[in-house]
PDB file of C-alpha atoms in Angstrom:
ATOM      1  CA  MET A   1     133.445 115.978  56.886  1.00  0.00           C
ATOM      2  CA  ALA A   2     136.183 113.896  58.539  1.00  0.00           C
ATOM      3  CA  GLU A   3     136.559 114.688  62.239  1.00  0.00           C
ATOM      4  CA  THR A   4     138.578 113.586  65.247  1.00  0.00           C
ATOM      5  CA  VAL A   5     138.089 114.348  68.925  1.00  0.00           C
ATOM      6  CA  PHE A   6     140.390 117.350  68.407  1.00  0.00           C
ATOM      7  CA  THR A   7     138.227 118.970  65.721  1.00  0.00           C
ATOM      8  CA  PRO A   8     136.207 121.255  68.070  1.00  0.00           C
ATOM      9  CA  SER A   9     139.311 122.604  69.795  1.00  0.00           C
ATOM     10  CA  LEU A  10     141.104 123.207  66.490  1.00  0.00           C
ATOM     11  CA  GLU A  11     138.146 125.249  65.307  1.00  0.00           C
ATOM     12  CA  GLY A  12     137.911 127.077  68.628  1.00  0.00           C
ATOM     13  CA  MET A  13     141.546 128.142  68.577  1.00  0.00           C
ATOM     14  CA  LYS A  14     140.846 130.310  65.551  1.00  0.00           C
ATOM     15  CA  HIS A  15     138.923 132.652  67.852  1.00  0.00           C
ATOM     16  CA  VAL A  16     141.179 132.737  70.931  1.00  0.00           C
ATOM     17  CA  LYS A  17     142.838 136.042  70.051  1.00  0.00           C
ATOM     18  CA  ALA A  18     141.247 139.409  69.397  1.00  0.00           C
ATOM     19  CA  GLU A  19     142.266 141.437  66.355  1.00  0.00           C
ATOM     20  CA  ASN A  20     144.810 143.276  68.492  1.00  0.00           C
ATOM     21  CA  GLY A  21     146.445 139.987  69.517  1.00  0.00           C
ATOM     22  CA  VAL A  22     145.085 139.818  73.076  1.00  0.00           C
ATOM     23  CA  ILE A  23     143.937 136.419  74.378  1.00  0.00           C
ATOM     24  CA  LEU A  24     140.179 136.437  74.971  1.00  0.00           C
ATOM     25  CA  THR A  25     138.854 134.796  78.110  1.00  0.00           C
ATOM     26  CA  LYS A  26     135.848 132.838  76.867  1.00  0.00           C
ATOM     27  CA  PRO A  27     137.382 131.427  73.659  1.00  0.00           C
ATOM     28  CA  PHE A  28     140.510 130.313  75.547  1.00  0.00           C
ATOM     29  CA  LEU A  29     138.500 128.583  78.263  1.00  0.00           C
ATOM     30  CA  ASP A  30     136.232 127.024  75.639  1.00  0.00           C
ATOM     31  CA  VAL A  31     139.245 125.418  73.958  1.00  0.00           C
ATOM     32  CA  CYS A  32     140.411 124.044  77.304  1.00  0.00           C
ATOM     33  CA  LYS A  33     136.928 122.598  77.875  1.00  0.00           C
ATOM     34  CA  GLN A  34     136.911 121.044  74.422  1.00  0.00           C
ATOM     35  CA  ILE A  35     139.916 118.930  75.417  1.00  0.00           C
ATOM     36  CA  LEU A  36     138.064 117.325  78.327  1.00  0.00           C
ATOM     37  CA  PRO A  37     136.366 114.710  76.085  1.00  0.00           C
ATOM     38  CA  VAL A  38     139.854 113.498  75.151  1.00  0.00           C
ATOM     39  CA  LEU A  39     140.578 112.922  78.838  1.00  0.00           C
ATOM     40  CA  ASP A  40     137.353 110.951  79.164  1.00  0.00           C
ATOM     41  CA  LYS A  41     138.872 108.389  76.813  1.00  0.00           C
ATOM     42  CA  PHE A  42     141.727 107.834  79.275  1.00  0.00           C
ATOM     43  CA  GLY A  43     139.278 106.652  81.899  1.00  0.00           C
ATOM     44  CA  ALA A  44     140.313 106.606  85.566  1.00  0.00           C
ATOM     45  CA  ALA A  45     143.965 107.341  84.740  1.00  0.00           C
ATOM     46  CA  MET A  46     143.155 110.975  84.001  1.00  0.00           C
ATOM     47  CA  ALA A  47     140.394 111.529  86.547  1.00  0.00           C
ATOM     48  CA  ILE A  48     142.583 113.760  88.729  1.00  0.00           C
ATOM     49  CA  VAL A  49     143.827 115.761  85.750  1.00  0.00           C
ATOM     50  CA  LYS A  50     140.320 116.266  84.408  1.00  0.00           C
ATOM     51  CA  SER A  51     139.021 117.335  87.810  1.00  0.00           C
ATOM     52  CA  ASP A  52     141.824 119.866  88.217  1.00  0.00           C
ATOM     53  CA  ILE A  53     141.391 121.338  84.746  1.00  0.00           C
ATOM     54  CA  GLY A  54     137.618 121.465  85.109  1.00  0.00           C
ATOM     55  CA  GLY A  55     137.842 123.158  88.496  1.00  0.00           C
ATOM     56  CA  ASN A  56     140.172 125.880  87.280  1.00  0.00           C
ATOM     57  CA  ILE A  57     138.076 126.476  84.164  1.00  0.00           C
ATOM     58  CA  THR A  58     134.992 126.887  86.346  1.00  0.00           C
ATOM     59  CA  ARG A  59     136.792 129.337  88.629  1.00  0.00           C
ATOM     60  CA  LEU A  60     137.824 131.523  85.702  1.00  0.00           C
ATOM     61  CA  GLU A  61     134.442 131.182  83.981  1.00  0.00           C
ATOM     62  CA  ASN A  62     132.610 132.296  87.105  1.00  0.00           C
ATOM     63  CA  LYS A  63     134.756 135.408  87.306  1.00  0.00           C
ATOM     64  CA  TYR A  64     134.250 136.130  83.616  1.00  0.00           C
ATOM     65  CA  SER A  65     130.474 135.618  83.861  1.00  0.00           C
ATOM     66  CA  SER A  66     130.218 138.095  86.727  1.00  0.00           C
ATOM     67  CA  GLU A  67     131.109 140.927  84.330  1.00  0.00           C
ATOM     68  CA  PRO A  68     131.910 139.710  80.780  1.00  0.00           C
ATOM     69  CA  SER A  69     132.821 143.090  79.338  1.00  0.00           C
ATOM     70  CA  LYS A  70     135.252 143.804  82.172  1.00  0.00           C
ATOM     71  CA  TYR A  71     136.958 140.420  81.977  1.00  0.00           C
ATOM     72  CA  GLU A  72     136.845 139.962  78.221  1.00  0.00           C
ATOM     73  CA  HIS A  73     140.631 139.759  78.114  1.00  0.00           C
ATOM     74  CA  LEU A  74     142.087 136.788  79.988  1.00  0.00           C
ATOM     75  CA  TYR A  75     144.796 138.683  81.828  1.00  0.00           C
ATOM     76  CA  SER A  76     142.460 141.377  83.138  1.00  0.00           C
ATOM     77  CA  MET A  77     141.536 139.069  86.021  1.00  0.00           C
ATOM     78  CA  VAL A  78     145.155 138.723  87.064  1.00  0.00           C
ATOM     79  CA  GLN A  79     145.847 142.438  86.734  1.00  0.00           C
ATOM     80  CA  GLU A  80     142.878 143.254  88.945  1.00  0.00           C
ATOM     81  CA  GLU A  81     143.893 140.728  91.602  1.00  0.00           C
ATOM     82  CA  VAL A  82     147.457 142.012  91.683  1.00  0.00           C
ATOM     83  CA  GLN A  83     146.212 145.581  92.089  1.00  0.00           C
ATOM     84  CA  ASN A  84     143.810 144.497  94.850  1.00  0.00           C
ATOM     85  CA  LYS A  85     146.494 142.342  96.518  1.00  0.00           C
ATOM     86  CA  THR A  86     144.293 139.229  96.235  1.00  0.00           C
ATOM     87  CA  ALA A  87     146.340 137.355  93.627  1.00  0.00           C
ATOM     88  CA  LYS A  88     148.161 135.265  96.231  1.00  0.00           C
ATOM     89  CA  GLY A  89     144.984 133.613  97.521  1.00  0.00           C
ATOM     90  CA  SER A  90     144.727 129.874  96.882  1.00  0.00           C
ATOM     91  CA  SER A  91     141.317 130.419  95.258  1.00  0.00           C
ATOM     92  CA  SER A  92     142.405 133.364  93.115  1.00  0.00           C
ATOM     93  CA  CYS A  93     142.014 133.458  89.358  1.00  0.00           C
ATOM     94  CA  THR A  94     145.756 134.069  89.141  1.00  0.00           C
ATOM     95  CA  ASN A  95     146.336 130.730  90.836  1.00  0.00           C
ATOM     96  CA  GLY A  96     143.677 129.111  88.660  1.00  0.00           C
ATOM     97  CA  LEU A  97     145.183 130.386  85.413  1.00  0.00           C
ATOM     98  CA  LEU A  98     148.666 129.264  86.435  1.00  0.00           C
ATOM     99  CA  TRP A  99     147.616 125.700  87.227  1.00  0.00           C
ATOM    100  CA  LEU A 100     145.300 125.468  84.239  1.00  0.00           C
ATOM    101  CA  THR A 101     148.195 126.469  82.000  1.00  0.00           C
ATOM    102  CA  ARG A 102     150.532 123.958  83.643  1.00  0.00           C
ATOM    103  CA  ALA A 103     148.006 121.155  83.277  1.00  0.00           C
ATOM    104  CA  MET A 104     147.532 122.007  79.618  1.00  0.00           C
ATOM    105  CA  ASP A 105     151.331 121.972  79.194  1.00  0.00           C
ATOM    106  CA  PHE A 106     151.235 118.391  80.421  1.00  0.00           C
ATOM    107  CA  LEU A 107     148.537 117.430  77.932  1.00  0.00           C
ATOM    108  CA  VAL A 108     150.326 119.046  74.991  1.00  0.00           C
ATOM    109  CA  GLU A 109     153.510 117.178  75.905  1.00  0.00           C
ATOM    110  CA  LEU A 110     151.533 113.945  76.218  1.00  0.00           C
ATOM    111  CA  PHE A 111     149.978 114.379  72.787  1.00  0.00           C
ATOM    112  CA  ARG A 112     153.423 115.105  71.349  1.00  0.00           C
ATOM    113  CA  ASN A 113     154.747 111.900  72.869  1.00  0.00           C
ATOM    114  CA  LEU A 114     151.936 109.886  71.323  1.00  0.00           C
ATOM    115  CA  LEU A 115     152.817 111.402  67.968  1.00  0.00           C
ATOM    116  CA  GLU A 116     156.599 111.169  68.158  1.00  0.00           C
ATOM    117  CA  HIS A 117     157.007 107.861  70.005  1.00  0.00           C
ATOM    118  CA  PRO A 118     154.683 105.296  68.416  1.00  0.00           C
ATOM    119  CA  ASP A 119     156.520 102.483  70.204  1.00  0.00           C
ATOM    120  CA  TRP A 120     155.832 103.834  73.709  1.00  0.00           C
ATOM    121  CA  THR A 121     153.080 102.474  75.901  1.00  0.00           C
ATOM    122  CA  MET A 122     150.488 104.921  77.187  1.00  0.00           C
ATOM    123  CA  SER A 123     152.051 104.732  80.638  1.00  0.00           C
ATOM    124  CA  GLN A 124     155.477 105.640  79.231  1.00  0.00           C
ATOM    125  CA  ALA A 125     154.056 108.582  77.300  1.00  0.00           C
ATOM    126  CA  CYS A 126     152.204 109.905  80.353  1.00  0.00           C
ATOM    127  CA  THR A 127     155.114 109.470  82.751  1.00  0.00           C
ATOM    128  CA  ASP A 128     157.573 111.216  80.441  1.00  0.00           C
ATOM    129  CA  SER A 129     155.149 114.105  79.913  1.00  0.00           C
ATOM    130  CA  TYR A 130     154.580 114.451  83.639  1.00  0.00           C
ATOM    131  CA  THR A 131     158.314 114.461  84.350  1.00  0.00           C
ATOM    132  CA  LYS A 132     158.887 117.225  81.799  1.00  0.00           C
ATOM    133  CA  THR A 133     156.058 119.461  82.978  1.00  0.00           C
ATOM    134  CA  LEU A 134     154.216 119.090  86.280  1.00  0.00           C
ATOM    135  CA  LYS A 135     156.503 116.961  88.410  1.00  0.00           C
ATOM    136  CA  LYS A 136     158.846 119.812  89.329  1.00  0.00           C
ATOM    137  CA  PHE A 137     155.917 121.686  90.871  1.00  0.00           C
ATOM    138  CA  HIS A 138     154.555 118.736  92.847  1.00  0.00           C
ATOM    139  CA  GLY A 139     155.486 117.346  96.208  1.00  0.00           C
ATOM    140  CA  TRP A 140     155.896 113.679  97.053  1.00  0.00           C
ATOM    141  CA  LEU A 141     152.202 113.027  97.680  1.00  0.00           C
ATOM    142  CA  ALA A 142     151.012 114.452  94.365  1.00  0.00           C
ATOM    143  CA  SER A 143     153.758 112.649  92.438  1.00  0.00           C
ATOM    144  CA  SER A 144     152.899 109.369  94.125  1.00  0.00           C
ATOM    145  CA  SER A 145     149.214 109.824  93.305  1.00  0.00           C
ATOM    146  CA  PHE A 146     150.094 110.347  89.660  1.00  0.00           C
ATOM    147  CA  THR A 147     152.279 107.223  89.577  1.00  0.00           C
ATOM    148  CA  VAL A 148     149.420 105.137  90.938  1.00  0.00           C
ATOM    149  CA  ALA A 149     146.945 106.658  88.458  1.00  0.00           C
ATOM    150  CA  MET A 150     149.176 105.828  85.496  1.00  0.00           C
ATOM    151  CA  LYS A 151     148.823 102.133  86.291  1.00  0.00           C
ATOM    152  CA  LEU A 152     145.241 102.574  85.064  1.00  0.00           C
ATOM    153  CA  ALA A 153     146.301 104.035  81.703  1.00  0.00           C
ATOM    154  CA  PRO A 154     144.395 102.470  78.779  1.00  0.00           C
ATOM    155  CA  ASN A 155     145.850 100.416  75.973  1.00  0.00           C
ATOM    156  CA  ARG A 156     147.512 102.788  73.551  1.00  0.00           C
ATOM    157  CA  ASP A 157     146.179 101.247  70.328  1.00  0.00           C
ATOM    158  CA  LYS A 158     142.606 101.173  71.590  1.00  0.00           C
ATOM    159  CA  PHE A 159     142.876 104.743  72.829  1.00  0.00           C
ATOM    160  CA  MET A 160     144.167 106.030  69.498  1.00  0.00           C
ATOM    161  CA  GLU A 161     141.400 104.179  67.686  1.00  0.00           C
ATOM    162  CA  VAL A 162     138.724 105.726  69.890  1.00  0.00           C
ATOM    163  CA  ILE A 163     139.936 109.322  69.489  1.00  0.00           C
ATOM    164  CA  SER A 164     140.596 109.031  65.749  1.00  0.00           C
ATOM    165  CA  GLY A 165     136.986 109.247  64.633  1.00  0.00           C
ATOM    166  CA  THR A 166     136.839 109.582  60.856  1.00  0.00           C
ATOM    167  CA  GLY A 167     139.738 112.012  60.487  1.00  0.00           C
ATOM    168  CA  ASP A 168     143.537 112.005  60.436  1.00  0.00           C
ATOM    169  CA  ILE A 169     144.355 111.816  64.139  1.00  0.00           C
ATOM    170  CA  ASN A 170     148.108 112.316  63.739  1.00  0.00           C
ATOM    171  CA  ALA A 171     147.599 115.448  61.665  1.00  0.00           C
ATOM    172  CA  ASP A 172     145.112 116.856  64.177  1.00  0.00           C
ATOM    173  CA  ILE A 173     147.399 116.141  67.131  1.00  0.00           C
ATOM    174  CA  GLU A 174     150.216 117.942  65.347  1.00  0.00           C
ATOM    175  CA  LYS A 175     147.963 120.918  64.598  1.00  0.00           C
ATOM    176  CA  PHE A 176     146.724 121.053  68.173  1.00  0.00           C
ATOM    177  CA  CYS A 177     150.203 121.004  69.722  1.00  0.00           C
ATOM    178  CA  THR A 178     151.598 123.523  67.250  1.00  0.00           C
ATOM    179  CA  THR A 179     148.685 125.951  67.567  1.00  0.00           C
ATOM    180  CA  PHE A 180     147.904 125.731  71.280  1.00  0.00           C
ATOM    181  CA  SER A 181     151.459 125.807  72.673  1.00  0.00           C
ATOM    182  CA  PRO A 182     152.032 129.509  71.861  1.00  0.00           C
ATOM    183  CA  PHE A 183     148.962 130.476  73.912  1.00  0.00           C
ATOM    184  CA  LEU A 184     150.334 128.583  76.906  1.00  0.00           C
ATOM    185  CA  LYS A 185     153.751 130.144  76.477  1.00  0.00           C
ATOM    186  CA  GLU A 186     152.142 133.568  76.380  1.00  0.00           C
ATOM    187  CA  ASN A 187     150.334 132.806  79.645  1.00  0.00           C
ATOM    188  CA  HIS A 188     153.596 131.813  81.312  1.00  0.00           C
ATOM    189  CA  ASN A 189     155.414 134.857  80.012  1.00  0.00           C
ATOM    190  CA  PHE A 190     152.687 137.131  81.334  1.00  0.00           C
ATOM    191  CA  LEU A 191     152.595 135.500  84.762  1.00  0.00           C
ATOM    192  CA  LEU A 192     156.377 135.554  85.110  1.00  0.00           C
ATOM    193  CA  TRP A 193     157.361 138.815  83.503  1.00  0.00           C
ATOM    194  CA  TYR A 194     154.427 141.202  83.777  1.00  0.00           C
ATOM    195  CA  PRO A 195     156.132 143.834  86.002  1.00  0.00           C
ATOM    196  CA  VAL A 196     153.609 143.958  88.845  1.00  0.00           C
ATOM    197  CA  CYS A 197     152.368 140.385  88.606  1.00  0.00           C
ATOM    198  CA  SER A 198     155.819 138.798  88.641  1.00  0.00           C
ATOM    199  CA  ARG A 199     156.699 140.504  91.931  1.00  0.00           C
ATOM    200  CA  SER A 200     153.435 139.379  93.475  1.00  0.00           C
ATOM    201  CA  LEU A 201     153.888 135.790  92.311  1.00  0.00           C
ATOM    202  CA  SER A 202     157.431 135.584  93.626  1.00  0.00           C
ATOM    203  CA  GLN A 203     156.237 136.757  97.033  1.00  0.00           C
ATOM    204  CA  PHE A 204     153.821 133.902  97.576  1.00  0.00           C
ATOM    205  CA  GLY A 205     155.483 130.850  96.157  1.00  0.00           C
ATOM    206  CA  PHE A 206     154.788 130.514  92.442  1.00  0.00           C
ATOM    207  CA  LEU A 207     158.483 130.966  91.686  1.00  0.00           C
ATOM    208  CA  LEU A 208     159.913 129.322  94.797  1.00  0.00           C
ATOM    209  CA  PRO A 209     161.711 125.949  94.860  1.00  0.00           C
ATOM    210  CA  GLN A 210     159.571 122.849  95.213  1.00  0.00           C
ATOM    211  CA  ASP A 211     160.396 122.320  98.895  1.00  0.00           C
ATOM    212  CA  HIS A 212     158.694 125.630  99.715  1.00  0.00           C
ATOM    213  CA  ARG A 213     155.366 124.526  98.239  1.00  0.00           C
ATOM    214  CA  HIS A 214     152.487 122.657  99.826  1.00  0.00           C
ATOM    215  CA  SER A 215     150.508 120.152  97.801  1.00  0.00           C
ATOM    216  CA  LEU A 216     147.248 118.289  98.195  1.00  0.00           C
ATOM    217  CA  VAL A 217     146.245 115.019  96.582  1.00  0.00           C
ATOM    218  CA  GLY A 218     146.113 115.576  92.853  1.00  0.00           C
ATOM    219  CA  PHE A 219     147.201 118.926  91.536  1.00  0.00           C
ATOM    220  CA  PRO A 220     148.219 121.316  94.309  1.00  0.00           C
ATOM    221  CA  VAL A 221     147.105 124.776  95.142  1.00  0.00           C
ATOM    222  CA  ILE A 222     149.471 127.244  96.759  1.00  0.00           C
ATOM    223  CA  ILE A 223     148.825 127.561 100.474  1.00  0.00           C
ATOM    224  CA  ILE A 224     150.214 130.647 102.158  1.00  0.00           C
ATOM    225  CA  ASP A 225     151.615 130.077 105.640  1.00  0.00           C
TER     226      ASP A 225
END
């Protein structure tokens, strides 16, 4: 059977939603984890991104593992934190889900660029994707760190060859972007418009302008003053 580096995640996405349409915690996180091998092929250029994604996956997995039946549905963690008034903590699962979703937005946009702009260098594709997704949430330090990291981006042709495997890489990238994007959009819609959650998020900076945020090297966490 012909496979690319995207094959495991494409298979995993078939199980992300329950029969009633609710996003399931473990299958969603598994798909996010299955993208990490793609980032390995970028080398040092994506080290910060991989670390951020991996850290947020671990945070959510640890919560899920503490009581799988209780946290079977992805948004149950957020709902509980909002009710307990712990959602605004920098180490909360609410924070983790938000930044995991944003990082995955960046990757989807990057994969789209590789598909739609065959003449772009890897650095161009990454920079454009970053500008469209994460940059507006980052301060100067995080943006500068990203710019430096992109100088280490691999050769595009070699990268595409490595991730292609024995399958149709362009077809798999298209399938991944088309199938995974709706899950990310659903996450954003929940975090922004869920009646209780949206009020909580707006109170501690998730919806505030960039100059009201604090960032660390790499992908920032929200720090409450």
